[in-house]
mmCIF file of C-alpha atoms in Angstrom:
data_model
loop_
_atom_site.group_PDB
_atom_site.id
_atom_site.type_symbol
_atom_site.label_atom_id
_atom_site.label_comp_id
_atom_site.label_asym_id
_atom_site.label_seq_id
_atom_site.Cartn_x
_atom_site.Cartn_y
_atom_site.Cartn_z
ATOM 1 C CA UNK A 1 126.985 60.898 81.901
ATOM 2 C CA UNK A 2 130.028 58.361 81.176
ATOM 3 C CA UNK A 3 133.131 59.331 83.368
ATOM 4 C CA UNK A 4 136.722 58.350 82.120
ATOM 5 C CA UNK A 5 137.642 56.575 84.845
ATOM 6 C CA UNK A 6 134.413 54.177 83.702
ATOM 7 C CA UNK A 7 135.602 54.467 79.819
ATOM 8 C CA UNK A 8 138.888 52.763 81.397
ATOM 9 C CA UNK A 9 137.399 50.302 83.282
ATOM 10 C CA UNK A 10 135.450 49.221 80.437
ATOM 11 C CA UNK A 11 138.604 49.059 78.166
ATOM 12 C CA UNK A 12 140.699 46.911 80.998
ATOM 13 C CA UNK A 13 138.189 44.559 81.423
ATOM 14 C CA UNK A 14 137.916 43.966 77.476
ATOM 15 C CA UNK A 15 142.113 43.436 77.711
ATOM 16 C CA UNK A 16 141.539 41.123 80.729
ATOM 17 C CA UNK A 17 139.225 38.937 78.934
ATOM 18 C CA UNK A 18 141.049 39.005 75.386
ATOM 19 C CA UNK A 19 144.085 38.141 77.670
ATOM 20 C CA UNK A 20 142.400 35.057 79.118
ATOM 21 C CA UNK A 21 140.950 34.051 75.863
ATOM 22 C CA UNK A 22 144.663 34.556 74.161
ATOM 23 C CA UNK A 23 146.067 32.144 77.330
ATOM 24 C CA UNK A 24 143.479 29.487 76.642
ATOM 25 C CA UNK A 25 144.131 29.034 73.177
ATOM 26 C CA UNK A 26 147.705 29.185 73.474
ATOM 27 C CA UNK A 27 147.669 26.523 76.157
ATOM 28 C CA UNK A 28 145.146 24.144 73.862
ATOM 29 C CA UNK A 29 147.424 24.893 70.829
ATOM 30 C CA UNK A 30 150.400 24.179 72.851
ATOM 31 C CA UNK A 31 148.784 20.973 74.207
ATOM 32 C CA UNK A 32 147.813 20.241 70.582
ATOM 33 C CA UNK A 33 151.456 20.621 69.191
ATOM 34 C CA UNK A 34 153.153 17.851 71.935
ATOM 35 C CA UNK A 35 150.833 15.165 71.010
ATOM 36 C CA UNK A 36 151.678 15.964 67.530
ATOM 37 C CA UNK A 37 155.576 14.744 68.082
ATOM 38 C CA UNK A 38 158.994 16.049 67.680
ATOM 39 C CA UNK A 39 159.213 16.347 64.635
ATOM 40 C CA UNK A 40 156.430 19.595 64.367
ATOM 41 C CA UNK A 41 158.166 20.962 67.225
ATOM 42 C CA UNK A 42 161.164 21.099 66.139
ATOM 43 C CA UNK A 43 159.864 22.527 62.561
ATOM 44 C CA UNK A 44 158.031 25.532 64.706
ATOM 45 C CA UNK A 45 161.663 26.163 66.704
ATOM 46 C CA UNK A 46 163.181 26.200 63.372
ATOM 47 C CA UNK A 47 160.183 28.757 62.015
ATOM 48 C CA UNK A 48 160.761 30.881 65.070
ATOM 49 C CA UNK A 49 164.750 31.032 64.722
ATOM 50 C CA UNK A 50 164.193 31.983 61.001
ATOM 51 C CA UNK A 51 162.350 34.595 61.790
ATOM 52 C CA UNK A 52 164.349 36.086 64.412
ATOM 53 C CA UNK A 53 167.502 35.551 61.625
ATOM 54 C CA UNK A 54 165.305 38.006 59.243
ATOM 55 C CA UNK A 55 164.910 40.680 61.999
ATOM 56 C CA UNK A 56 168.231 40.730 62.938
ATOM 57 C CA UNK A 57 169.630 41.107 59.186
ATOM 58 C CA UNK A 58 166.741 43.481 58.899
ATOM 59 C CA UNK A 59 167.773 45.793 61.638
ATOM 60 C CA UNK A 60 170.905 45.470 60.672
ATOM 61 C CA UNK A 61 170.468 46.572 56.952
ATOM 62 C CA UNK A 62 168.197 49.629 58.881
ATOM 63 C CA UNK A 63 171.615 50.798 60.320
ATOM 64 C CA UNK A 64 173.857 50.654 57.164
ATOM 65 C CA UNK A 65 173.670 54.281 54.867
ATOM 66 C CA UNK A 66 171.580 54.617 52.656
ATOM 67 C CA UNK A 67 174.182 55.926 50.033
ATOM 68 C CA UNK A 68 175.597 52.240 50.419
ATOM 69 C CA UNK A 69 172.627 50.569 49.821
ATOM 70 C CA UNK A 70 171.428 52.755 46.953
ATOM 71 C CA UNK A 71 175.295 51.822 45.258
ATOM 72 C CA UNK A 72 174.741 48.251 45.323
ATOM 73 C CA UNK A 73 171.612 48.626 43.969
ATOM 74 C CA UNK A 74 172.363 50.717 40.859
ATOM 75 C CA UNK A 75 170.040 53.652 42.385
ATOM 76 C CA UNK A 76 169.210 56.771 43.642
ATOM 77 C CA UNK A 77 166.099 57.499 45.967
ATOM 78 C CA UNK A 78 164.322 60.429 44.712
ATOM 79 C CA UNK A 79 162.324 63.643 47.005
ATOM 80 C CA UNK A 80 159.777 63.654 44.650
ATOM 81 C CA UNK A 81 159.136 59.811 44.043
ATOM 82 C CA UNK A 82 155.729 59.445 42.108
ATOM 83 C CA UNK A 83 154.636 56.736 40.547
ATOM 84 C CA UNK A 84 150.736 57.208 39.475
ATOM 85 C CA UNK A 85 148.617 58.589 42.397
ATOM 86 C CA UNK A 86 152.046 57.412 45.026
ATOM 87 C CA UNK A 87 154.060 60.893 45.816
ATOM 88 C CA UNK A 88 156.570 60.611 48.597
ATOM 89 C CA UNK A 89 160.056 61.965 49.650
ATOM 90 C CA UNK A 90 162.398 58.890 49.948
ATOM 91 C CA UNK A 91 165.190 60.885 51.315
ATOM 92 C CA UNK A 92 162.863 61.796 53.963
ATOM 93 C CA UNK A 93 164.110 60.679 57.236
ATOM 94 C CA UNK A 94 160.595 58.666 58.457
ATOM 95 C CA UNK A 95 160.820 56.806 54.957
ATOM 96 C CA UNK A 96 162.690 53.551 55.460
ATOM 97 C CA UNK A 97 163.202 52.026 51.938
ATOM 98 C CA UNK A 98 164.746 48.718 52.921
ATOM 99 C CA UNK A 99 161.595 48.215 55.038
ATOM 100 C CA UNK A 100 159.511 47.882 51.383
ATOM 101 C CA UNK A 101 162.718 46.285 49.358
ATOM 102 C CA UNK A 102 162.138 49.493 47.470
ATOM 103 C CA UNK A 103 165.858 48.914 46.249
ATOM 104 C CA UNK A 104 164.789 46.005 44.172
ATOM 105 C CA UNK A 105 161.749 47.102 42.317
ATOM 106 C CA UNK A 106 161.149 49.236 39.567
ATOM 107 C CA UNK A 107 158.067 51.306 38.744
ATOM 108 C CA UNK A 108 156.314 50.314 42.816
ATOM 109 C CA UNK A 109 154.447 52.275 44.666
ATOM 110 C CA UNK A 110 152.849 52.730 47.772
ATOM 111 C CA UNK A 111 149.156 53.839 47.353
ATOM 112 C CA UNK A 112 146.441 51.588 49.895
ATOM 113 C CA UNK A 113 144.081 51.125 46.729
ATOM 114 C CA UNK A 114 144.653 47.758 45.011
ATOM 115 C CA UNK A 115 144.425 48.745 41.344
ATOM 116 C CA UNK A 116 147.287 51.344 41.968
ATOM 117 C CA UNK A 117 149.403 48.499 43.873
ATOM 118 C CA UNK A 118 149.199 46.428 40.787
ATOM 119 C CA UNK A 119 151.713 48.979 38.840
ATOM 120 C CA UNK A 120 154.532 47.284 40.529
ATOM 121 C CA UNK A 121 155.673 43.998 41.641
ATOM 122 C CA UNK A 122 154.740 44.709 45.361
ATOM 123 C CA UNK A 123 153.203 47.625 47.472
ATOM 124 C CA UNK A 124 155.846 49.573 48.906
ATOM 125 C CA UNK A 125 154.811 48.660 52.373
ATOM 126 C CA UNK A 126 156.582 48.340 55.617
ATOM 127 C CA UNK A 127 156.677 44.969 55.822
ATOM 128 C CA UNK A 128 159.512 43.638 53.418
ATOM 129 C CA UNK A 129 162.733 44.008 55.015
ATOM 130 C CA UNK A 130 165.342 42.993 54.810
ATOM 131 C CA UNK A 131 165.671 43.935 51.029
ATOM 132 C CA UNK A 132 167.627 41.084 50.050
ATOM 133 C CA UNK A 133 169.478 43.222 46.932
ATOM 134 C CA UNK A 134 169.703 39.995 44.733
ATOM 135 C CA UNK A 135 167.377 40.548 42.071
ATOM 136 C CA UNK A 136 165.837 43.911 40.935
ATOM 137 C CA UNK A 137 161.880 43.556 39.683
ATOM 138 C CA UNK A 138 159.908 44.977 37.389
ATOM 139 C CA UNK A 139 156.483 44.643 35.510
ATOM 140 C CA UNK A 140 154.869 45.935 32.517
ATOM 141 C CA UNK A 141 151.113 46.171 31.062
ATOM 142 C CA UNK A 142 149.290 45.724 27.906
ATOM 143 C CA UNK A 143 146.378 48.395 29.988
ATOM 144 C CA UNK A 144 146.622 50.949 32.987
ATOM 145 C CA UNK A 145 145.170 48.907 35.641
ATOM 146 C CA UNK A 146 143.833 51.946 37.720
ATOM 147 C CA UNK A 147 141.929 53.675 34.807
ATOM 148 C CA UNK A 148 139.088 54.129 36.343
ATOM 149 C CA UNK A 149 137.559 56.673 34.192
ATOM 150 C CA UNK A 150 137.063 53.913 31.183
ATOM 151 C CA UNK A 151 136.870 50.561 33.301
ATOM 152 C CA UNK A 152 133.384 49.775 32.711
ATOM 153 C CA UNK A 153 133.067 51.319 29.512
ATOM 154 C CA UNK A 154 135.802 49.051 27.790
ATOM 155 C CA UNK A 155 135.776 46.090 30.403
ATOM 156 C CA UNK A 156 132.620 45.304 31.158
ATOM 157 C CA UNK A 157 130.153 46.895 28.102
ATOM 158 C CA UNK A 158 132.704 46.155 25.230
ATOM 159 C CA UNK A 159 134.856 43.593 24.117
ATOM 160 C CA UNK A 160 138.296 44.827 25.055
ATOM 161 C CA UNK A 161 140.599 42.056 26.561
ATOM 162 C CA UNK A 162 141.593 42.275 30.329
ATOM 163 C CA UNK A 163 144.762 44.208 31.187
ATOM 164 C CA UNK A 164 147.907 41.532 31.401
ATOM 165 C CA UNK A 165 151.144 41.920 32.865
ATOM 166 C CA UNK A 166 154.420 40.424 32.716
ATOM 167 C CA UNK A 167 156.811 40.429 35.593
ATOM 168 C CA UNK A 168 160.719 40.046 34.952
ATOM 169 C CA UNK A 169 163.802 40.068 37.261
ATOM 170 C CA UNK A 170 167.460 41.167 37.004
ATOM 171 C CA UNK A 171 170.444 39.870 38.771
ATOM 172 C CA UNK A 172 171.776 43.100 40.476
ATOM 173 C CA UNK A 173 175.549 43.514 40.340
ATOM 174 C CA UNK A 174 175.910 46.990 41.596
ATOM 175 C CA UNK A 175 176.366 48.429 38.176
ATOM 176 C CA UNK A 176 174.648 50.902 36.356
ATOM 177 C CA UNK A 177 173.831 50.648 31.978
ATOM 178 C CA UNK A 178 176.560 47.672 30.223
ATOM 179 C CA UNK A 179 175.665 46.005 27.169
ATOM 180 C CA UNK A 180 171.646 46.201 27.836
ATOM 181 C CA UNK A 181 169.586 48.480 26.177
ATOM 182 C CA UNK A 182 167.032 50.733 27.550
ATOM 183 C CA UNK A 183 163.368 49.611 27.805
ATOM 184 C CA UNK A 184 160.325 51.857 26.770
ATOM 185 C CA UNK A 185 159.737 52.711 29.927
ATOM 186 C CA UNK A 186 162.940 53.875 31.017
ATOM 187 C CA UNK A 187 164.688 51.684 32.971
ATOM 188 C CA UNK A 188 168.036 50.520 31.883
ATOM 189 C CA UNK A 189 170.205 47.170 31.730
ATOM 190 C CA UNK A 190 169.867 43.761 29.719
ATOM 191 C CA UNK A 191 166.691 42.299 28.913
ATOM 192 C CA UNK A 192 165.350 41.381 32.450
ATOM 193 C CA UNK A 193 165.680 37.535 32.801
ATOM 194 C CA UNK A 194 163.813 35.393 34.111
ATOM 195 C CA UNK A 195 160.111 36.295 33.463
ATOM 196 C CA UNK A 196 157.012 34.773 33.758
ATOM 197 C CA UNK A 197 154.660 34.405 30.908
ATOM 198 C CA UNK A 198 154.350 36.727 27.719
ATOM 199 C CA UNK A 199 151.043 38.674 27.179
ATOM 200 C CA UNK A 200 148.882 37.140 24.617
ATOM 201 C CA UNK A 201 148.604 39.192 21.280
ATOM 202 C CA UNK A 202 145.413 41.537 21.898
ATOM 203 C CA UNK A 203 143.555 39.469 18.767
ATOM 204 C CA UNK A 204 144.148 36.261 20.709
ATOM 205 C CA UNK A 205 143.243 37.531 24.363
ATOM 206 C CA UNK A 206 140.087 36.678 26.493
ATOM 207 C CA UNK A 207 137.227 39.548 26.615
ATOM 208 C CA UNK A 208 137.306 40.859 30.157
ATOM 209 C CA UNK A 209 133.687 40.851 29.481
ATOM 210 C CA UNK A 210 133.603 37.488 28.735
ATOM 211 C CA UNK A 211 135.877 36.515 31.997
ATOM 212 C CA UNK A 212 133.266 38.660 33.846
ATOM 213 C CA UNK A 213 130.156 36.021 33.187
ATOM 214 C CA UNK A 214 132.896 33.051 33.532
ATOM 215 C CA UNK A 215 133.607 34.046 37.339
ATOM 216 C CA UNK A 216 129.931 35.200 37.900
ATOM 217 C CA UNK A 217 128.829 31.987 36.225
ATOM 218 C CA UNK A 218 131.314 29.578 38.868
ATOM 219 C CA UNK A 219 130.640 32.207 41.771
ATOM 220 C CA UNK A 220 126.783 30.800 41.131
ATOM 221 C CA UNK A 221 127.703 27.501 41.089
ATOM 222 C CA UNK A 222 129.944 27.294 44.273
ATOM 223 C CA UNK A 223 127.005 29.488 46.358
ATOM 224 C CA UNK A 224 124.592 26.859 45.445
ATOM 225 C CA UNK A 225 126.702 23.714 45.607
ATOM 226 C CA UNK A 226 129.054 23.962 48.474
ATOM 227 C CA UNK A 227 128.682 23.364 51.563
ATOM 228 C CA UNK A 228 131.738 25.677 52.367
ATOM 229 C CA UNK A 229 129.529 28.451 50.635
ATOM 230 C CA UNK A 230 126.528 27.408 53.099
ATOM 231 C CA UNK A 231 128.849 28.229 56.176
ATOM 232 C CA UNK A 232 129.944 31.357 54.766
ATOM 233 C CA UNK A 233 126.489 32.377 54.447
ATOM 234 C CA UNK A 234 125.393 31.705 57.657
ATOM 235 C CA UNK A 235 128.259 33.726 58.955
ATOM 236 C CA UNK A 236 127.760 36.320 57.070
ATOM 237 C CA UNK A 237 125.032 38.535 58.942
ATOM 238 C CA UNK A 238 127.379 39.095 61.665
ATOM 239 C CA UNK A 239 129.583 41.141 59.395
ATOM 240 C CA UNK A 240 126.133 43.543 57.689
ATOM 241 C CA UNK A 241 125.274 44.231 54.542
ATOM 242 C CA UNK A 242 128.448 43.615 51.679
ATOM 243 C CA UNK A 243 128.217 46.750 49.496
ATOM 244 C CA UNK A 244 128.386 46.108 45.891
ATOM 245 C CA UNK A 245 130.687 43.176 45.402
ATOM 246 C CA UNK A 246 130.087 42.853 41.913
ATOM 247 C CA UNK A 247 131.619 46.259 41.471
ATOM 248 C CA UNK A 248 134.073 45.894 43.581
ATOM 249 C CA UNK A 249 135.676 42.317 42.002
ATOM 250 C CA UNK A 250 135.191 43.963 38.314
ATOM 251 C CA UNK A 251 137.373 47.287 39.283
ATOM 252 C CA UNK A 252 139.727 45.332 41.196
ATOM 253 C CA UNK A 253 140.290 42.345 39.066
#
């Protein structure tokens, strides 16, 4: 029978070695760095002080209201925020929107699953502060990219062309409406400017079908051509068995 105290001991002596292995590497990559010059060290001082420059502005955009930031946005954070399978209270007080620049994007949510992500023009994860309030996102879809219920049926048995999106930004000037008009899908303001590409016209678009056997087709040729592909596979029995990859890359992409 396992006692804590021998759980513990187990668990310290993992941390000692990961702290040992941490301490070489950092000494090697340190060692690595000064024969390297000036010039690299000086670019990873300048990394480290911009990052230190975002925390601070993003700690200090934590402490301003939220009623302030949702005026120079143009918005207001809703209790019942849903956006396809994403339902959360923003006003709640755990929910930190400048953390996922929620201020600047239209039409984001926050659901883990990739194909629900894709909705928006970023996950509304904890990880994007500060919100920089310049520029207010948003992207539309020829296609639902997390229907499930009909993927395979239209995507990969029939000829229907793979879901495209366009992604568009708007200058934010802390006003609401003006001289834009209203979009199909609710949000307001001038056309959004810039944008990236427009969707082809369904008639002209490629077959997800047909992409499918395209990236099977150069998937085949880089396992049996590459010697990157080679290392990969010898690797990969120390991760098990990959479950259904071919499903996986068709739902997803």
């Amino acid at each position: 029978r396992v006692r804590p105290e021998q759980v513990l001991q187990r668990l310290c002596e993992g941390l000692e070695l990961d702290e040992r292995i941490y301490l070489s590497a950092r000494r090697r990559f340190d060692a690595q760095v000064a024969t390297l010059g000036q010039g690299l060290g000086s670019r990873l001082q300048a990394l480290h002080a911009a990052n230190a420059e975002l925390t601070r502005r993003a700690d200090a955009q934590g402490a301003e209201p939220v009623p302030s930031l949702e005026a120079a946005a143009g918005i207001t954070l809703q209790r019942q925020h849903v956006q396809g399978n994403w339902r959360v209270d923003e006003r709640a007080g755990w929910y930190k929107p400048h953390e996922r620049a929620r201020f600047s994007c239209i039409a984001c949510s926050g659901d883990v699953v990739p194909e629900f992500d894709f909705g928006g023009c970023w996950p509304l994860w904890p990880q994007f502060a500060p919100d920089e309030l310049a520029f207010r996102c948003n992207r539309t879809w020829t296609a639902d990219p997390g229907d499930q219920a009909t993927a395979t049926a239209r995507y990969r048995r029939a000829d229907h062309p793979l879901p495209c999106w366009q992604t568009c930004w708007q200058a934010m000037n802390g006003t609401r409406g003006g001289a834009g008009d209203t979009r199909r899908d609710g949000t307001w303001g001038e056309v959004l400017q810039p944008c990236t590409a427009a969707c082809p016209r369904v008639e002209d678009a490629t077959p997800a079908r047909k992409w499918w056997e395209d990236w099977k087709a150069a998937l085949h040729e880089f396992e049996t051509t590459s010697e990157e592909a080679r290392n990969i596979a010898a690797l990969r029995p120390a991760f098990g068995p990959m479950r259904d990859i071919d499903g996986m890359v068709a739902n997803v992409f």
